[in-house]
PDB file of C-alpha atoms in Angstrom:
ATOM      1  CA  MET A 462     -84.444 126.212 -50.695  1.00 47.00           C
ATOM      2  CA  THR A 463     -87.945 124.961 -50.122  1.00 44.00           C
ATOM      3  CA  ARG A 464     -89.016 123.293 -46.962  1.00 48.00           C
ATOM      4  CA  LYS A 465     -89.861 119.599 -47.084  1.00 45.00           C
ATOM      5  CA  PRO A 466     -93.406 118.488 -45.926  1.00 45.00           C
ATOM      6  CA  ASP A 467     -92.986 117.630 -42.610  1.00 46.00           C
ATOM      7  CA  ASN A 468    -100.988 111.848 -15.434  1.00 41.00           C
ATOM      8  CA  PHE A 469    -101.124 115.328 -16.065  1.00 37.00           C
ATOM      9  CA  ALA A 470    -101.321 116.181 -12.354  1.00 40.00           C
ATOM     10  CA  GLU A 471    -102.087 119.558 -10.921  1.00 41.00           C
ATOM     11  CA  ALA A 472     -99.035 120.169  -8.792  1.00 43.00           C
ATOM     12  CA  PRO A 473     -99.236 122.969  -6.218  1.00 41.00           C
ATOM     13  CA  LEU A 474     -97.523 126.116  -7.433  1.00 40.00           C
ATOM     14  CA  PRO A 475     -94.937 127.921  -5.305  1.00 41.00           C
ATOM     15  CA  PHE A 476     -96.503 131.316  -6.038  1.00 37.00           C
ATOM     16  CA  LEU A 477     -99.841 133.018  -5.779  1.00 40.00           C
ATOM     17  CA  LEU A 478    -102.557 132.487  -8.341  1.00 41.00           C
ATOM     18  CA  ASP A 479    -103.509 135.197 -10.771  1.00 44.00           C
ATOM     19  CA  GLU A 480    -104.990 138.496  -9.825  1.00 43.00           C
ATOM     20  CA  ALA A 481    -108.516 137.509 -10.886  1.00 44.00           C
ATOM     21  CA  ALA A 482    -109.788 135.874  -7.717  1.00 44.00           C
ATOM     22  CA  PRO A 483    -111.638 132.574  -8.098  1.00 44.00           C
ATOM     23  CA  THR A 484    -115.196 132.314  -6.798  1.00 43.00           C
ATOM     24  CA  PRO A 485    -115.087 131.098  -3.182  1.00 47.00           C
ATOM     25  CA  LEU A 486    -116.227 127.513  -2.798  1.00 44.00           C
ATOM     26  CA  PRO A 487    -117.561 126.223   0.516  1.00 46.00           C
ATOM     27  CA  SER A 488    -115.821 122.887   0.159  1.00 48.00           C
ATOM     28  CA  GLY A 489    -112.585 124.315  -1.209  1.00 51.00           C
ATOM     29  CA  LYS A 490    -112.816 121.811  -4.044  1.00 60.00           C
ATOM     30  CA  THR A 491    -113.114 122.213  -7.797  1.00 60.00           C
ATOM     31  CA  PRO A 492    -116.810 122.098  -8.870  1.00 63.00           C
ATOM     32  CA  SER A 493    -117.735 118.768 -10.408  1.00 67.00           C
ATOM     33  CA  TYR A 494    -118.630 120.279 -13.777  1.00 63.00           C
ATOM     34  CA  LEU A 495    -115.134 121.823 -14.034  1.00 76.00           C
ATOM     35  CA  ALA A 496    -113.454 118.640 -12.866  1.00 80.00           C
ATOM     36  CA  ASP A 497    -115.388 116.638 -15.453  1.00 84.00           C
ATOM     37  CA  HIS A 498    -114.504 119.113 -18.210  1.00 84.00           C
ATOM     38  CA  ARG A 499    -110.822 118.975 -17.336  1.00 87.00           C
ATOM     39  CA  LYS A 500    -110.920 115.190 -17.158  1.00 87.00           C
ATOM     40  CA  ARG A 501    -112.519 114.973 -20.605  1.00 88.00           C
ATOM     41  CA  LEU A 502    -109.980 117.340 -22.155  1.00 86.00           C
ATOM     42  CA  ARG A 503    -107.062 115.437 -20.676  1.00 89.00           C
ATOM     43  CA  ALA A 504    -108.475 112.113 -21.805  1.00 88.00           C
ATOM     44  CA  ARG A 505    -108.961 113.425 -25.348  1.00 87.00           C
ATOM     45  CA  PHE A 506    -105.423 114.786 -25.387  1.00 87.00           C
ATOM     46  CA  MET A 507    -103.931 111.518 -24.162  1.00 89.00           C
ATOM     47  CA  ALA A 508    -105.941 109.545 -26.714  1.00 87.00           C
ATOM     48  CA  GLY A 509    -105.342 111.722 -29.754  1.00 83.00           C
ATOM     49  CA  GLY A 510    -102.592 114.177 -28.917  1.00 81.00           C
ATOM     50  CA  ALA A 511    -102.569 117.841 -29.861  1.00 80.00           C
ATOM     51  CA  ILE A 512    -103.973 117.093 -33.314  1.00 82.00           C
ATOM     52  CA  ALA A 513    -107.279 116.104 -31.664  1.00 78.00           C
ATOM     53  CA  MET A 514    -107.710 119.530 -30.078  1.00 84.00           C
ATOM     54  CA  PRO A 515    -108.197 123.074 -31.336  1.00 89.00           C
ATOM     55  CA  ASP A 516    -105.685 125.646 -30.143  1.00 90.00           C
ATOM     56  CA  TYR A 517    -107.907 127.118 -27.437  1.00 88.00           C
ATOM     57  CA  GLU A 518    -108.418 123.711 -25.800  1.00 91.00           C
ATOM     58  CA  LEU A 519    -104.703 122.986 -25.847  1.00 92.00           C
ATOM     59  CA  LEU A 520    -104.265 126.363 -24.208  1.00 93.00           C
ATOM     60  CA  GLU A 521    -106.839 125.380 -21.583  1.00 93.00           C
ATOM     61  CA  LEU A 522    -104.704 122.364 -20.687  1.00 91.00           C
ATOM     62  CA  VAL A 523    -101.767 124.673 -20.045  1.00 92.00           C
ATOM     63  CA  LEU A 524    -103.894 127.053 -17.983  1.00 93.00           C
ATOM     64  CA  PHE A 525    -105.270 124.255 -15.779  1.00 91.00           C
ATOM     65  CA  ARG A 526    -102.024 124.158 -13.786  1.00 88.00           C
ATOM     66  CA  ALA A 527    -101.912 127.921 -13.326  1.00 90.00           C
ATOM     67  CA  ILE A 528    -105.565 128.267 -12.272  1.00 90.00           C
ATOM     68  CA  PRO A 529    -106.663 125.062 -10.501  1.00 86.00           C
ATOM     69  CA  ARG A 530    -110.237 125.958  -9.451  1.00 81.00           C
ATOM     70  CA  ARG A 531    -111.687 128.302 -12.040  1.00 86.00           C
ATOM     71  CA  ASP A 532    -113.107 127.937 -15.531  1.00 90.00           C
ATOM     72  CA  VAL A 533    -110.209 128.884 -17.813  1.00 91.00           C
ATOM     73  CA  LYS A 534    -112.100 128.669 -21.106  1.00 92.00           C
ATOM     74  CA  PRO A 535    -112.941 132.436 -21.170  1.00 92.00           C
ATOM     75  CA  LEU A 536    -109.301 133.297 -20.538  1.00 94.00           C
ATOM     76  CA  ALA A 537    -108.100 130.863 -23.195  1.00 93.00           C
ATOM     77  CA  ARG A 538    -110.474 132.418 -25.724  1.00 94.00           C
ATOM     78  CA  ALA A 539    -109.430 135.944 -24.735  1.00 94.00           C
ATOM     79  CA  LEU A 540    -105.779 135.060 -25.283  1.00 95.00           C
ATOM     80  CA  MET A 541    -106.573 133.470 -28.634  1.00 94.00           C
ATOM     81  CA  GLU A 542    -108.561 136.510 -29.746  1.00 94.00           C
ATOM     82  CA  ARG A 543    -105.731 138.853 -28.813  1.00 92.00           C
ATOM     83  CA  PHE A 544    -102.793 136.899 -30.254  1.00 90.00           C
ATOM     84  CA  GLY A 545    -104.319 134.682 -32.950  1.00 87.00           C
ATOM     85  CA  ASP A 546    -103.061 131.155 -32.283  1.00 87.00           C
ATOM     86  CA  PHE A 547    -101.395 128.929 -29.686  1.00 90.00           C
ATOM     87  CA  ASN A 548     -97.850 129.648 -30.870  1.00 85.00           C
ATOM     88  CA  ARG A 549     -98.340 133.401 -30.681  1.00 85.00           C
ATOM     89  CA  VAL A 550     -99.849 133.152 -27.212  1.00 91.00           C
ATOM     90  CA  VAL A 551     -96.948 131.232 -25.667  1.00 89.00           C
ATOM     91  CA  SER A 552     -94.356 133.401 -27.422  1.00 83.00           C
ATOM     92  CA  ALA A 553     -96.051 136.742 -26.678  1.00 86.00           C
ATOM     93  CA  PRO A 554     -94.015 139.245 -24.636  1.00 87.00           C
ATOM     94  CA  GLU A 555     -94.796 139.301 -20.923  1.00 90.00           C
ATOM     95  CA  ALA A 556     -95.930 142.927 -21.006  1.00 90.00           C
ATOM     96  CA  ARG A 557     -98.556 142.214 -23.659  1.00 90.00           C
ATOM     97  CA  LEU A 558     -99.760 139.102 -21.853  1.00 94.00           C
ATOM     98  CA  ARG A 559    -100.340 141.152 -18.713  1.00 94.00           C
ATOM     99  CA  ASP A 560    -102.727 143.367 -20.667  1.00 93.00           C
ATOM    100  CA  ILE A 561    -105.230 140.503 -20.637  1.00 93.00           C
ATOM    101  CA  PRO A 562    -107.461 140.539 -17.516  1.00 93.00           C
ATOM    102  CA  GLY A 563    -106.805 137.442 -15.422  1.00 92.00           C
ATOM    103  CA  VAL A 564    -103.225 136.948 -16.601  1.00 94.00           C
ATOM    104  CA  GLY A 565    -100.650 137.187 -13.850  1.00 93.00           C
ATOM    105  CA  ASP A 566     -97.467 135.494 -12.696  1.00 94.00           C
ATOM    106  CA  ALA A 567     -98.878 131.963 -12.598  1.00 93.00           C
ATOM    107  CA  VAL A 568    -100.245 132.050 -16.142  1.00 94.00           C
ATOM    108  CA  ILE A 569     -97.158 133.738 -17.569  1.00 93.00           C
ATOM    109  CA  THR A 570     -94.884 131.198 -15.915  1.00 94.00           C
ATOM    110  CA  GLU A 571     -96.810 128.251 -17.388  1.00 93.00           C
ATOM    111  CA  LEU A 572     -96.836 129.800 -20.875  1.00 93.00           C
ATOM    112  CA  LYS A 573     -93.127 130.549 -20.790  1.00 91.00           C
ATOM    113  CA  VAL A 574     -92.301 127.032 -19.563  1.00 92.00           C
ATOM    114  CA  VAL A 575     -94.147 125.660 -22.609  1.00 90.00           C
ATOM    115  CA  GLU A 576     -92.286 128.075 -24.899  1.00 87.00           C
ATOM    116  CA  ALA A 577     -88.896 127.172 -23.402  1.00 87.00           C
ATOM    117  CA  ALA A 578     -89.633 123.446 -23.690  1.00 88.00           C
ATOM    118  CA  ALA A 579     -90.565 123.827 -27.364  1.00 85.00           C
ATOM    119  CA  HIS A 580     -87.354 125.728 -28.067  1.00 79.00           C
ATOM    120  CA  ARG A 581     -85.212 123.204 -26.243  1.00 82.00           C
ATOM    121  CA  LEU A 582     -86.771 120.213 -28.002  1.00 81.00           C
ATOM    122  CA  ALA A 583     -86.303 121.807 -31.425  1.00 77.00           C
ATOM    123  CA  ARG A 584     -82.744 122.891 -30.602  1.00 76.00           C
ATOM    124  CA  ALA A 585     -81.754 119.415 -29.444  1.00 76.00           C
ATOM    125  CA  LYS A 586     -82.496 118.076 -32.930  1.00 74.00           C
ATOM    126  CA  VAL A 587     -80.080 120.570 -34.461  1.00 74.00           C
ATOM    127  CA  LEU A 588     -77.099 120.763 -32.134  1.00 73.00           C
ATOM    128  CA  GLN A 589     -74.422 118.161 -32.807  1.00 68.00           C
ATOM    129  CA  SER A 590     -76.252 117.063 -35.950  1.00 69.00           C
ATOM    130  CA  HIS A 591     -75.076 117.114 -39.559  1.00 75.00           C
ATOM    131  CA  VAL A 592     -77.041 120.195 -40.467  1.00 75.00           C
ATOM    132  CA  LEU A 593     -77.004 119.802 -44.249  1.00 73.00           C
ATOM    133  CA  SER A 594     -78.638 116.373 -43.949  1.00 76.00           C
ATOM    134  CA  SER A 595     -81.031 117.556 -41.218  1.00 79.00           C
ATOM    135  CA  TRP A 596     -82.333 120.625 -42.998  1.00 88.00           C
ATOM    136  CA  ASP A 597     -85.979 120.096 -42.041  1.00 87.00           C
ATOM    137  CA  ALA A 598     -85.028 119.954 -38.356  1.00 85.00           C
ATOM    138  CA  LEU A 599     -83.066 123.179 -38.760  1.00 87.00           C
ATOM    139  CA  LEU A 600     -86.027 124.932 -40.367  1.00 89.00           C
ATOM    140  CA  ASP A 601     -88.376 123.641 -37.667  1.00 87.00           C
ATOM    141  CA  TYR A 602     -86.033 124.991 -35.012  1.00 86.00           C
ATOM    142  CA  CYS A 603     -85.761 128.390 -36.678  1.00 87.00           C
ATOM    143  CA  HIS A 604     -89.527 128.713 -37.061  1.00 89.00           C
ATOM    144  CA  THR A 605     -90.170 127.552 -33.499  1.00 85.00           C
ATOM    145  CA  THR A 606     -87.775 130.050 -31.965  1.00 85.00           C
ATOM    146  CA  MET A 607     -88.109 133.026 -34.301  1.00 87.00           C
ATOM    147  CA  ALA A 608     -91.241 133.060 -36.469  1.00 83.00           C
ATOM    148  CA  HIS A 609     -93.526 134.657 -33.873  1.00 81.00           C
ATOM    149  CA  ARG A 610     -91.176 137.247 -32.453  1.00 83.00           C
ATOM    150  CA  GLU A 611     -92.306 140.863 -32.626  1.00 82.00           C
ATOM    151  CA  THR A 612     -88.792 142.225 -33.157  1.00 84.00           C
ATOM    152  CA  GLU A 613     -85.913 141.090 -35.347  1.00 88.00           C
ATOM    153  CA  GLN A 614     -83.347 138.652 -34.010  1.00 88.00           C
ATOM    154  CA  PHE A 615     -80.100 137.616 -35.682  1.00 90.00           C
ATOM    155  CA  ARG A 616     -78.572 134.194 -34.960  1.00 91.00           C
ATOM    156  CA  VAL A 617     -75.525 132.369 -36.259  1.00 94.00           C
ATOM    157  CA  LEU A 618     -75.115 128.598 -36.421  1.00 93.00           C
ATOM    158  CA  TYR A 619     -71.419 127.687 -36.341  1.00 94.00           C
ATOM    159  CA  LEU A 620     -70.358 124.397 -37.979  1.00 93.00           C
ATOM    160  CA  ASP A 621     -67.207 122.283 -37.864  1.00 93.00           C
ATOM    161  CA  ARG A 622     -65.459 120.654 -40.832  1.00 92.00           C
ATOM    162  CA  LYS A 623     -68.062 117.863 -40.921  1.00 90.00           C
ATOM    163  CA  ASN A 624     -70.881 120.430 -41.054  1.00 90.00           C
ATOM    164  CA  THR A 625     -71.961 119.491 -37.541  1.00 90.00           C
ATOM    165  CA  VAL A 626     -73.476 122.336 -35.536  1.00 89.00           C
ATOM    166  CA  ILE A 627     -71.131 123.194 -32.682  1.00 90.00           C
ATOM    167  CA  ALA A 628     -72.789 126.419 -31.532  1.00 89.00           C
ATOM    168  CA  ASP A 629     -76.013 128.343 -31.965  1.00 89.00           C
ATOM    169  CA  GLU A 630     -75.682 131.919 -30.801  1.00 88.00           C
ATOM    170  CA  GLU A 631     -77.830 135.008 -30.802  1.00 86.00           C
ATOM    171  CA  GLN A 632     -75.713 137.846 -32.112  1.00 82.00           C
ATOM    172  CA  ALA A 633     -78.145 140.734 -31.863  1.00 70.00           C
ATOM    173  CA  LYS A 634     -81.695 141.911 -31.279  1.00 63.00           C
ATOM    174  CA  GLY A 635     -83.307 144.826 -33.007  1.00 57.00           C
ATOM    175  CA  THR A 636     -86.554 146.601 -33.761  1.00 55.00           C
ATOM    176  CA  VAL A 637     -89.565 145.507 -35.790  1.00 53.00           C
ATOM    177  CA  ASP A 638     -87.672 146.017 -39.044  1.00 53.00           C
ATOM    178  CA  HIS A 639     -83.961 146.265 -38.285  1.00 60.00           C
ATOM    179  CA  VAL A 640     -81.268 144.430 -36.368  1.00 62.00           C
ATOM    180  CA  PRO A 641     -77.646 145.675 -36.099  1.00 72.00           C
ATOM    181  CA  VAL A 642     -75.101 143.109 -37.258  1.00 79.00           C
ATOM    182  CA  TYR A 643     -71.304 143.465 -37.261  1.00 82.00           C
ATOM    183  CA  PRO A 644     -69.636 141.183 -39.847  1.00 86.00           C
ATOM    184  CA  ARG A 645     -66.253 141.411 -38.122  1.00 84.00           C
ATOM    185  CA  GLU A 646     -67.747 140.114 -34.848  1.00 87.00           C
ATOM    186  CA  VAL A 647     -69.437 137.202 -36.633  1.00 91.00           C
ATOM    187  CA  ALA A 648     -66.170 136.152 -38.270  1.00 89.00           C
ATOM    188  CA  LYS A 649     -64.184 136.705 -35.062  1.00 88.00           C
ATOM    189  CA  ARG A 650     -66.527 134.454 -33.126  1.00 92.00           C
ATOM    190  CA  ALA A 651     -66.160 131.723 -35.780  1.00 93.00           C
ATOM    191  CA  LEU A 652     -62.400 131.746 -35.223  1.00 92.00           C
ATOM    192  CA  GLU A 653     -62.851 131.597 -31.440  1.00 94.00           C
ATOM    193  CA  LEU A 654     -65.024 128.497 -31.831  1.00 94.00           C
ATOM    194  CA  ASN A 655     -62.667 126.958 -34.392  1.00 94.00           C
ATOM    195  CA  ALA A 656     -65.618 126.769 -36.785  1.00 95.00           C
ATOM    196  CA  SER A 657     -65.206 126.079 -40.479  1.00 95.00           C
ATOM    197  CA  ALA A 658     -68.591 127.235 -41.732  1.00 95.00           C
ATOM    198  CA  LEU A 659     -71.674 129.091 -40.641  1.00 94.00           C
ATOM    199  CA  ILE A 660     -75.336 129.709 -41.394  1.00 95.00           C
ATOM    200  CA  LEU A 661     -76.974 133.054 -40.743  1.00 95.00           C
ATOM    201  CA  VAL A 662     -80.583 133.254 -39.595  1.00 94.00           C
ATOM    202  CA  HIS A 663     -82.846 136.168 -38.838  1.00 92.00           C
ATOM    203  CA  ASN A 664     -86.569 136.761 -38.749  1.00 92.00           C
ATOM    204  CA  HIS A 665     -88.913 139.300 -40.312  1.00 93.00           C
ATOM    205  CA  PRO A 666     -91.719 140.159 -37.853  1.00 89.00           C
ATOM    206  CA  SER A 667     -93.779 141.442 -40.799  1.00 89.00           C
ATOM    207  CA  GLY A 668     -94.097 137.823 -41.919  1.00 88.00           C
ATOM    208  CA  ASP A 669     -92.630 138.486 -45.383  1.00 91.00           C
ATOM    209  CA  PRO A 670     -89.192 136.846 -45.738  1.00 93.00           C
ATOM    210  CA  THR A 671     -88.198 138.932 -48.776  1.00 94.00           C
ATOM    211  CA  PRO A 672     -84.695 140.337 -48.110  1.00 94.00           C
ATOM    212  CA  SER A 673     -84.179 144.068 -47.846  1.00 92.00           C
ATOM    213  CA  GLN A 674     -81.251 145.904 -49.390  1.00 92.00           C
ATOM    214  CA  ALA A 675     -79.735 146.054 -45.901  1.00 91.00           C
ATOM    215  CA  ASP A 676     -80.067 142.264 -45.621  1.00 92.00           C
ATOM    216  CA  LEU A 677     -78.315 141.775 -48.950  1.00 94.00           C
ATOM    217  CA  LEU A 678     -75.501 144.195 -48.086  1.00 92.00           C
ATOM    218  CA  MET A 679     -74.933 142.678 -44.648  1.00 91.00           C
ATOM    219  CA  THR A 680     -74.810 139.157 -46.107  1.00 94.00           C
ATOM    220  CA  ASP A 681     -72.256 140.221 -48.726  1.00 93.00           C
ATOM    221  CA  GLN A 682     -70.094 141.803 -46.026  1.00 92.00           C
ATOM    222  CA  ILE A 683     -70.171 138.687 -43.856  1.00 93.00           C
ATOM    223  CA  ASN A 684     -69.493 136.464 -46.857  1.00 94.00           C
ATOM    224  CA  ASN A 685     -66.461 138.578 -47.802  1.00 93.00           C
ATOM    225  CA  ALA A 686     -65.168 138.388 -44.230  1.00 91.00           C
ATOM    226  CA  CYS A 687     -65.603 134.618 -44.280  1.00 92.00           C
ATOM    227  CA  LEU A 688     -63.798 134.228 -47.598  1.00 93.00           C
ATOM    228  CA  ALA A 689     -60.869 136.252 -46.296  1.00 91.00           C
ATOM    229  CA  LEU A 690     -60.548 133.893 -43.322  1.00 91.00           C
ATOM    230  CA  GLY A 691     -61.130 130.631 -45.176  1.00 93.00           C
ATOM    231  CA  LEU A 692     -64.632 130.151 -43.742  1.00 94.00           C
ATOM    232  CA  THR A 693     -67.689 128.989 -45.675  1.00 94.00           C
ATOM    233  CA  LEU A 694     -71.019 130.791 -45.481  1.00 95.00           C
ATOM    234  CA  HIS A 695     -73.485 128.030 -46.342  1.00 95.00           C
ATOM    235  CA  ASP A 696     -76.662 130.096 -46.289  1.00 95.00           C
ATOM    236  CA  HIS A 697     -78.624 132.969 -44.851  1.00 96.00           C
ATOM    237  CA  LEU A 698     -82.202 132.137 -43.858  1.00 96.00           C
ATOM    238  CA  ILE A 699     -84.886 134.745 -43.364  1.00 95.00           C
ATOM    239  CA  ILE A 700     -87.759 133.380 -41.285  1.00 94.00           C
ATOM    240  CA  GLY A 701     -91.281 134.656 -41.942  1.00 92.00           C
ATOM    241  CA  LYS A 702     -94.528 133.714 -40.216  1.00 86.00           C
ATOM    242  CA  SER A 703     -95.158 130.537 -42.194  1.00 84.00           C
ATOM    243  CA  THR A 704     -92.325 130.274 -44.698  1.00 91.00           C
ATOM    244  CA  GLU A 705     -88.668 131.108 -45.095  1.00 94.00           C
ATOM    245  CA  LEU A 706     -86.261 132.366 -47.735  1.00 95.00           C
ATOM    246  CA  SER A 707     -82.875 130.805 -48.428  1.00 95.00           C
ATOM    247  CA  PHE A 708     -80.293 133.162 -49.888  1.00 96.00           C
ATOM    248  CA  LYS A 709     -78.597 130.209 -51.547  1.00 94.00           C
ATOM    249  CA  SER A 710     -81.735 128.894 -53.215  1.00 94.00           C
ATOM    250  CA  ALA A 711     -82.797 132.383 -54.260  1.00 94.00           C
ATOM    251  CA  GLY A 712     -79.425 133.007 -55.921  1.00 94.00           C
ATOM    252  CA  TYR A 713     -78.161 135.672 -53.522  1.00 93.00           C
ATOM    253  CA  LEU A 714     -75.231 133.494 -52.422  1.00 89.00           C
TER     254      LEU A 714
END
């Protein structure tokens, strides 16, 4: 299945700023050149949205709240150089973020708030929706939550008789190239939720959504368990970095 084309105010933080200490300022105020830069970035964002800004500037906007009185452009560029783009920065594991000089609790908190907000917004478009007629929203949600993970994750979307999503659950986490899945547990959970159908989703951290032999075998086992219980397996999606593979469209289901 192919995918269809698809003020700010610096509130005081309840925790200490990052380990990299800001340069002391006699007045205790943000230098005018920094204040002007931040004002210009915010104005450009409000006028044109994210599309008007490169990733590193959008990242600067996020960092403004974490580091109120220091130039955050060098840190934004360092994060971009390490992780590649905005999405990979906000979804990077905490341990790897802490490897970047100047990143501490305040920065990590702001990044993870952005990540959680993105996940929640995407998820809201899927839950309680008719998933087969909202396929683009489903794909957006899967890419938002899974495409940039560094290890495999296996999720199941459970649907009722009207193909409305009634639950979205993470079944397992794994390594960079394997995630343990138990077909009996997937089917058992469907019965507990009184679901009639389900969609399997997992990611490939390598970026290539081509299914492995283990993926094919696991899908067959879950499909057989579903058939035995009168459940329908609509699809199995493998999420890569920028694309996805549908088992149904590819002829595996």
